Amino acid sequence: MADQQAAEIFVRHIPQARECARDNRDALIRGVRYLVREAGMEQLLDIGCGLPTQQNTHQVAQEINPAVRVAYVDHDPMVRVHGEALLAANESTTLVTADLRDPEGILAHPDIRSFIDFDRPVGLMVIGMIMQISDDEGPDEILETLMDALPSGSHLFITSWPDTGHPAQRALSDACIETLGNGWIRPVTSLRAHFLDLDLVAPGLEYLARWFPEDPDTPVRALSDLEPHERTQMAGIARKP
């Protein structure tokens, strides 16, 4: 489906679709800053990166610590074509073509094995992706396989779509299913289960507009004051003890 046609479908279902995408990107930036500045991550594994765009993971991370190494993973061959040009001059990044549905393949990929030191903590990022994995495909099992391979001190950073009964949540899901064939909202309890009982850092699993991990005491708007599109996505970061 052409990008323009897909965009029109999204806007038909949820007029604030572009704001949803921007909110997710802003949350990625805040999460990466926490992982690098507060959690001290020097290695990031970003699965489903969807390059290129502005303020990619490596740009945000390396602005804080130029030594941070970022491994990007995406299943779309076109991402690799465009990403290689973007990353050509950056020796602290790599990009591989692999699918989140095959976590063993990601972990065994020679470019990942040679780039990531699995004896040192890793920040695993699954941003705007886990909702594309159906329940039958075992999203929690996929995440568990990945986190089991990472040492103590590693972090898991996820954004996903809650189902609390708000119409905008269903609208975003319907748009994604119509365009991509996937994109499922899930109860908040299911989103929490994605974190595999690891310890969530403050402020926990929260709507993006209320999620500030570097400053969890930031005054935030009440849930009742959020715009409809601001009720469609949540984020969280958990630490592996």
mmCIF file of C-alpha atoms in Angstrom:
data_model
loop_
_atom_site.group_PDB
_atom_site.id
_atom_site.type_symbol
_atom_site.label_atom_id
_atom_site.label_comp_id
_atom_site.label_asym_id
_atom_site.label_seq_id
_atom_site.Cartn_x
_atom_site.Cartn_y
_atom_site.Cartn_z
ATOM 1 C CA MET A 1 0.000 0.000 0.000
ATOM 2 C CA ALA A 2 1.357 3.406 -0.997
ATOM 3 C CA ASP A 3 2.467 5.658 1.853
ATOM 4 C CA GLN A 4 0.030 8.409 0.874
ATOM 5 C CA GLN A 5 -2.905 5.990 0.790
ATOM 6 C CA ALA A 6 -1.905 4.550 4.160
ATOM 7 C CA ALA A 7 -1.640 8.034 5.643
ATOM 8 C CA GLU A 8 -5.125 8.873 4.417
ATOM 9 C CA ILE A 9 -6.539 5.729 6.022
ATOM 10 C CA PHE A 10 -4.903 6.575 9.341
ATOM 11 C CA VAL A 11 -6.242 10.124 9.289
ATOM 12 C CA ARG A 12 -9.714 8.845 8.422
ATOM 13 C CA HIS A 13 -9.728 6.590 11.478
ATOM 14 C CA ILE A 14 -7.920 8.956 13.829
ATOM 15 C CA PRO A 15 -7.432 12.584 12.711
ATOM 16 C CA GLN A 16 -4.520 13.000 15.141
ATOM 17 C CA ALA A 17 -2.518 10.127 13.608
ATOM 18 C CA ARG A 18 0.435 12.380 12.864
ATOM 19 C CA GLU A 19 0.435 13.592 16.456
ATOM 20 C CA CYS A 20 0.509 9.942 17.575
ATOM 21 C CA ALA A 21 3.618 9.320 15.487
ATOM 22 C CA ARG A 22 5.265 12.481 16.815
ATOM 23 C CA ASP A 23 4.416 11.550 20.406
ATOM 24 C CA ASN A 24 6.042 8.137 19.937
ATOM 25 C CA ARG A 25 9.199 9.733 18.547
ATOM 26 C CA ASP A 26 9.326 12.183 21.459
ATOM 27 C CA ALA A 27 9.007 9.271 23.893
ATOM 28 C CA LEU A 28 11.845 7.462 22.126
ATOM 29 C CA ILE A 29 14.050 10.520 22.628
ATOM 30 C CA ARG A 30 13.187 10.784 26.326
ATOM 31 C CA GLY A 31 13.726 7.066 26.816
ATOM 32 C CA VAL A 32 17.103 7.018 25.087
ATOM 33 C CA ARG A 33 18.244 9.974 27.147
ATOM 34 C CA TYR A 34 17.300 8.090 30.304
ATOM 35 C CA LEU A 35 19.036 4.905 29.168
ATOM 36 C CA VAL A 36 22.283 6.705 28.375
ATOM 37 C CA ARG A 37 22.418 9.526 30.916
ATOM 38 C CA GLU A 38 20.728 7.952 33.950
ATOM 39 C CA ALA A 39 21.108 4.201 33.441
ATOM 40 C CA GLY A 40 24.587 4.468 31.902
ATOM 41 C CA MET A 41 23.867 2.258 28.898
ATOM 42 C CA GLU A 42 26.716 2.229 26.388
ATOM 43 C CA GLN A 43 25.082 -0.344 24.096
ATOM 44 C CA LEU A 44 21.598 -0.084 22.591
ATOM 45 C CA LEU A 45 19.766 -2.714 20.537
ATOM 46 C CA ASP A 46 16.926 -0.960 18.698
ATOM 47 C CA ILE A 47 14.568 -3.490 17.071
ATOM 48 C CA GLY A 48 12.123 -2.162 14.495
ATOM 49 C CA CYS A 49 13.972 1.094 13.994
ATOM 50 C CA GLY A 50 12.304 2.132 10.731
ATOM 51 C CA LEU A 51 15.136 4.444 9.611
ATOM 52 C CA PRO A 52 15.544 7.112 8.454
ATOM 53 C CA THR A 53 13.962 9.965 10.384
ATOM 54 C CA GLN A 54 15.036 12.887 12.502
ATOM 55 C CA GLN A 55 16.515 12.311 15.956
ATOM 56 C CA ASN A 56 17.335 8.651 15.490
ATOM 57 C CA THR A 57 18.468 6.595 18.468
ATOM 58 C CA HIS A 58 22.194 6.938 17.752
ATOM 59 C CA GLN A 59 21.938 10.699 17.301
ATOM 60 C CA VAL A 60 20.192 11.150 20.645
ATOM 61 C CA ALA A 61 22.485 8.715 22.472
ATOM 62 C CA GLN A 62 25.782 9.883 21.018
ATOM 63 C CA GLU A 63 24.967 13.511 21.714
ATOM 64 C CA ILE A 64 25.202 12.528 25.396
ATOM 65 C CA ASN A 65 27.977 9.931 25.097
ATOM 66 C CA PRO A 66 29.773 9.637 21.737
ATOM 67 C CA ALA A 67 31.005 6.167 22.719
ATOM 68 C CA VAL A 68 27.521 4.618 22.770
ATOM 69 C CA ARG A 69 27.159 1.789 20.261
ATOM 70 C CA VAL A 70 23.768 1.357 18.586
ATOM 71 C CA ALA A 71 22.687 -1.782 16.724
ATOM 72 C CA TYR A 72 19.604 -1.251 14.602
ATOM 73 C CA VAL A 73 17.385 -4.151 13.508
ATOM 74 C CA ASP A 74 14.546 -3.999 10.993
ATOM 75 C CA HIS A 75 12.861 -6.602 8.806
ATOM 76 C CA ASP A 76 12.284 -4.225 5.860
ATOM 77 C CA PRO A 77 15.111 -4.448 3.262
ATOM 78 C CA MET A 78 14.395 -0.857 2.212
ATOM 79 C CA VAL A 79 15.268 0.317 5.709
ATOM 80 C CA ARG A 80 18.700 -1.181 5.210
ATOM 81 C CA VAL A 81 19.111 0.540 1.837
ATOM 82 C CA HIS A 82 18.297 3.959 3.250
ATOM 83 C CA GLY A 83 19.909 3.322 6.624
ATOM 84 C CA GLU A 84 23.288 2.329 5.231
ATOM 85 C CA ALA A 85 23.624 5.742 3.619
ATOM 86 C CA LEU A 86 22.594 7.480 6.833
ATOM 87 C CA LEU A 87 24.978 5.455 9.000
ATOM 88 C CA ALA A 88 27.898 5.106 6.592
ATOM 89 C CA ALA A 89 30.143 7.565 8.424
ATOM 90 C CA ASN A 90 29.275 6.367 11.940
ATOM 91 C CA GLU A 91 31.448 3.465 13.096
ATOM 92 C CA SER A 92 29.517 3.170 16.362
ATOM 93 C CA THR A 93 26.355 1.964 14.631
ATOM 94 C CA THR A 94 25.363 -1.087 12.667
ATOM 95 C CA LEU A 95 22.161 -2.084 10.881
ATOM 96 C CA VAL A 96 20.976 -5.631 10.227
ATOM 97 C CA THR A 97 17.931 -7.050 8.484
ATOM 98 C CA ALA A 98 16.085 -9.400 10.836
ATOM 99 C CA ASP A 99 12.596 -9.891 12.265
ATOM 100 C CA LEU A 100 11.428 -9.430 15.853
ATOM 101 C CA ARG A 101 9.449 -12.645 15.393
ATOM 102 C CA ASP A 102 12.780 -14.486 15.192
ATOM 103 C CA PRO A 103 14.590 -13.404 18.357
ATOM 104 C CA GLU A 104 17.048 -16.302 18.147
ATOM 105 C CA GLY A 105 17.990 -15.153 14.648
ATOM 106 C CA ILE A 106 18.624 -11.626 15.917
ATOM 107 C CA LEU A 107 20.795 -12.860 18.767
ATOM 108 C CA ALA A 108 22.757 -15.202 16.496
ATOM 109 C CA HIS A 109 23.240 -12.699 13.663
ATOM 110 C CA PRO A 110 27.005 -12.381 13.079
ATOM 111 C CA ASP A 111 26.832 -8.593 12.817
ATOM 112 C CA ILE A 112 25.049 -8.416 16.156
ATOM 113 C CA ARG A 113 27.409 -10.908 17.814
ATOM 114 C CA SER A 114 30.457 -8.986 16.645
ATOM 115 C CA PHE A 115 29.041 -5.567 17.549
ATOM 116 C CA ILE A 116 27.298 -6.099 20.898
ATOM 117 C CA ASP A 117 29.241 -7.296 23.944
ATOM 118 C CA PHE A 118 26.748 -9.608 25.643
ATOM 119 C CA ASP A 119 28.822 -9.602 28.827
ATOM 120 C CA ARG A 120 27.972 -5.928 29.371
ATOM 121 C CA PRO A 121 24.548 -4.327 29.927
ATOM 122 C CA VAL A 122 22.423 -3.575 26.886
ATOM 123 C CA GLY A 123 19.422 -1.309 26.451
ATOM 124 C CA LEU A 124 16.862 -3.312 24.454
ATOM 125 C CA MET A 125 14.426 -1.030 22.629
ATOM 126 C CA VAL A 126 11.151 -2.264 21.144
ATOM 127 C CA ILE A 127 9.489 1.000 20.192
ATOM 128 C CA GLY A 128 6.097 0.915 18.499
ATOM 129 C CA MET A 129 6.616 -2.736 17.555
ATOM 130 C CA ILE A 130 5.264 -5.216 20.097
ATOM 131 C CA MET A 131 1.650 -4.391 19.155
ATOM 132 C CA GLN A 132 2.432 -5.771 15.693
ATOM 133 C CA ILE A 133 3.071 -9.221 17.193
ATOM 134 C CA SER A 134 -0.165 -11.196 17.594
ATOM 135 C CA ASP A 135 -0.971 -13.096 20.765
ATOM 136 C CA ASP A 136 -0.538 -16.339 18.795
ATOM 137 C CA GLU A 137 3.052 -15.305 17.990
ATOM 138 C CA GLY A 138 3.922 -14.978 21.675
ATOM 139 C CA PRO A 139 5.087 -11.379 22.235
ATOM 140 C CA ASP A 140 6.106 -12.038 25.831
ATOM 141 C CA GLU A 141 8.050 -15.151 24.847
ATOM 142 C CA ILE A 142 9.899 -13.145 22.187
ATOM 143 C CA LEU A 143 10.851 -10.473 24.716
ATOM 144 C CA GLU A 144 11.861 -13.101 27.261
ATOM 145 C CA THR A 145 14.180 -14.787 24.751
ATOM 146 C CA LEU A 146 15.883 -11.472 24.052
ATOM 147 C CA MET A 147 16.187 -10.403 27.683
ATOM 148 C CA ASP A 148 17.431 -13.820 28.793
ATOM 149 C CA ALA A 149 20.456 -13.280 26.550
ATOM 150 C CA LEU A 150 21.308 -9.946 28.202
ATOM 151 C CA PRO A 151 23.235 -9.588 31.471
ATOM 152 C CA SER A 152 22.262 -8.008 34.752
ATOM 153 C CA GLY A 153 21.912 -4.243 34.501
ATOM 154 C CA SER A 154 20.322 -4.385 31.054
ATOM 155 C CA HIS A 155 17.130 -2.429 30.424
ATOM 156 C CA LEU A 156 13.960 -3.075 28.411
ATOM 157 C CA PHE A 157 12.284 -0.033 26.807
ATOM 158 C CA ILE A 158 8.861 -0.534 25.208
ATOM 159 C CA THR A 159 6.125 1.657 23.787
ATOM 160 C CA SER A 160 2.802 0.060 22.972
ATOM 161 C CA TRP A 161 -0.954 0.561 22.682
ATOM 162 C CA PRO A 162 -3.312 0.117 25.658
ATOM 163 C CA ASP A 163 -6.927 -0.980 25.595
ATOM 164 C CA THR A 164 -8.869 0.793 28.313
ATOM 165 C CA GLY A 165 -12.013 1.171 26.242
ATOM 166 C CA HIS A 166 -11.206 4.638 24.889
ATOM 167 C CA PRO A 167 -12.476 5.030 21.282
ATOM 168 C CA ALA A 168 -9.229 6.589 20.046
ATOM 169 C CA GLN A 169 -7.347 3.422 21.027
ATOM 170 C CA ARG A 170 -9.603 1.252 18.881
ATOM 171 C CA ALA A 171 -9.422 3.780 16.046
ATOM 172 C CA LEU A 172 -5.616 3.662 15.950
ATOM 173 C CA SER A 173 -5.661 -0.130 16.003
ATOM 174 C CA ASP A 174 -8.268 -0.308 13.228
ATOM 175 C CA ALA A 175 -6.180 2.006 11.041
ATOM 176 C CA CYS A 176 -3.066 -0.080 11.527
ATOM 177 C CA ILE A 177 -4.850 -3.364 10.860
ATOM 178 C CA GLU A 178 -6.413 -1.956 7.687
ATOM 179 C CA THR A 179 -3.053 -0.723 6.358
ATOM 180 C CA LEU A 180 -0.565 -3.276 7.714
ATOM 181 C CA GLY A 181 -2.686 -6.235 8.743
ATOM 182 C CA ASN A 182 -1.576 -5.943 12.372
ATOM 183 C CA GLY A 183 -1.524 -3.554 15.324
ATOM 184 C CA TRP A 184 -3.406 -4.802 18.351
ATOM 185 C CA ILE A 185 -4.385 -2.874 21.456
ATOM 186 C CA ARG A 186 -4.072 -4.831 24.708
ATOM 187 C CA PRO A 187 -5.258 -4.395 28.310
ATOM 188 C CA VAL A 188 -2.827 -2.499 30.506
ATOM 189 C CA THR A 189 -2.212 -5.690 32.471
ATOM 190 C CA SER A 190 -0.972 -7.321 29.253
ATOM 191 C CA LEU A 191 1.308 -4.358 28.558
ATOM 192 C CA ARG A 192 2.781 -4.713 32.037
ATOM 193 C CA ALA A 193 3.358 -8.409 31.353
ATOM 194 C CA HIS A 194 5.609 -7.444 28.429
ATOM 195 C CA PHE A 195 8.130 -6.284 31.043
ATOM 196 C CA LEU A 196 8.527 -9.849 32.333
ATOM 197 C CA ASP A 197 8.179 -8.926 36.032
ATOM 198 C CA LEU A 198 11.307 -6.776 35.811
ATOM 199 C CA ASP A 199 11.460 -3.655 37.949
ATOM 200 C CA LEU A 200 9.922 -0.688 36.154
ATOM 201 C CA VAL A 201 11.743 2.597 36.660
ATOM 202 C CA ALA A 202 9.658 5.593 37.728
ATOM 203 C CA PRO A 203 7.100 6.641 36.672
ATOM 204 C CA GLY A 204 6.331 3.063 35.592
ATOM 205 C CA LEU A 205 4.082 2.213 32.653
ATOM 206 C CA GLU A 206 2.424 5.466 31.707
ATOM 207 C CA TYR A 207 0.766 7.388 28.878
ATOM 208 C CA LEU A 208 3.410 9.102 26.779
ATOM 209 C CA ALA A 209 2.203 12.582 27.679
ATOM 210 C CA ARG A 210 2.748 11.738 31.369
ATOM 211 C CA TRP A 211 5.990 9.749 30.996
ATOM 212 C CA PHE A 212 9.213 11.529 31.968
ATOM 213 C CA PRO A 213 11.717 8.907 33.185
ATOM 214 C CA GLU A 214 14.568 11.385 33.663
ATOM 215 C CA ASP A 215 12.379 13.535 35.899
ATOM 216 C CA PRO A 216 9.546 11.351 37.221
ATOM 217 C CA ASP A 217 8.484 14.058 39.671
ATOM 218 C CA THR A 218 7.579 16.414 36.823
ATOM 219 C CA PRO A 219 4.027 17.724 37.335
ATOM 220 C CA VAL A 220 1.812 16.049 34.743
ATOM 221 C CA ARG A 221 -1.703 16.603 33.501
ATOM 222 C CA ALA A 222 -4.535 14.583 34.949
ATOM 223 C CA LEU A 223 -5.765 11.679 32.857
ATOM 224 C CA SER A 224 -9.032 13.528 32.328
ATOM 225 C CA ASP A 225 -7.103 16.396 30.697
ATOM 226 C CA LEU A 226 -5.384 14.274 28.040
ATOM 227 C CA GLU A 227 -6.430 14.691 24.424
ATOM 228 C CA PRO A 228 -7.931 11.570 22.784
ATOM 229 C CA HIS A 229 -4.756 10.788 20.821
ATOM 230 C CA GLU A 230 -2.741 11.082 24.036
ATOM 231 C CA ARG A 231 -4.630 8.061 25.405
ATOM 232 C CA THR A 232 -3.444 5.758 22.583
ATOM 233 C CA GLN A 233 0.146 4.971 23.607
ATOM 234 C CA MET A 234 2.070 4.048 26.748
ATOM 235 C CA ALA A 235 5.760 3.636 27.557
ATOM 236 C CA GLY A 236 7.903 2.039 30.189
ATOM 237 C CA ILE A 237 11.488 1.077 30.968
ATOM 238 C CA ALA A 238 12.408 -1.851 33.211
ATOM 239 C CA ARG A 239 15.783 -2.925 34.610
ATOM 240 C CA LYS A 240 17.055 -6.492 34.764
ATOM 241 C CA PRO A 241 18.487 -7.118 38.240
#
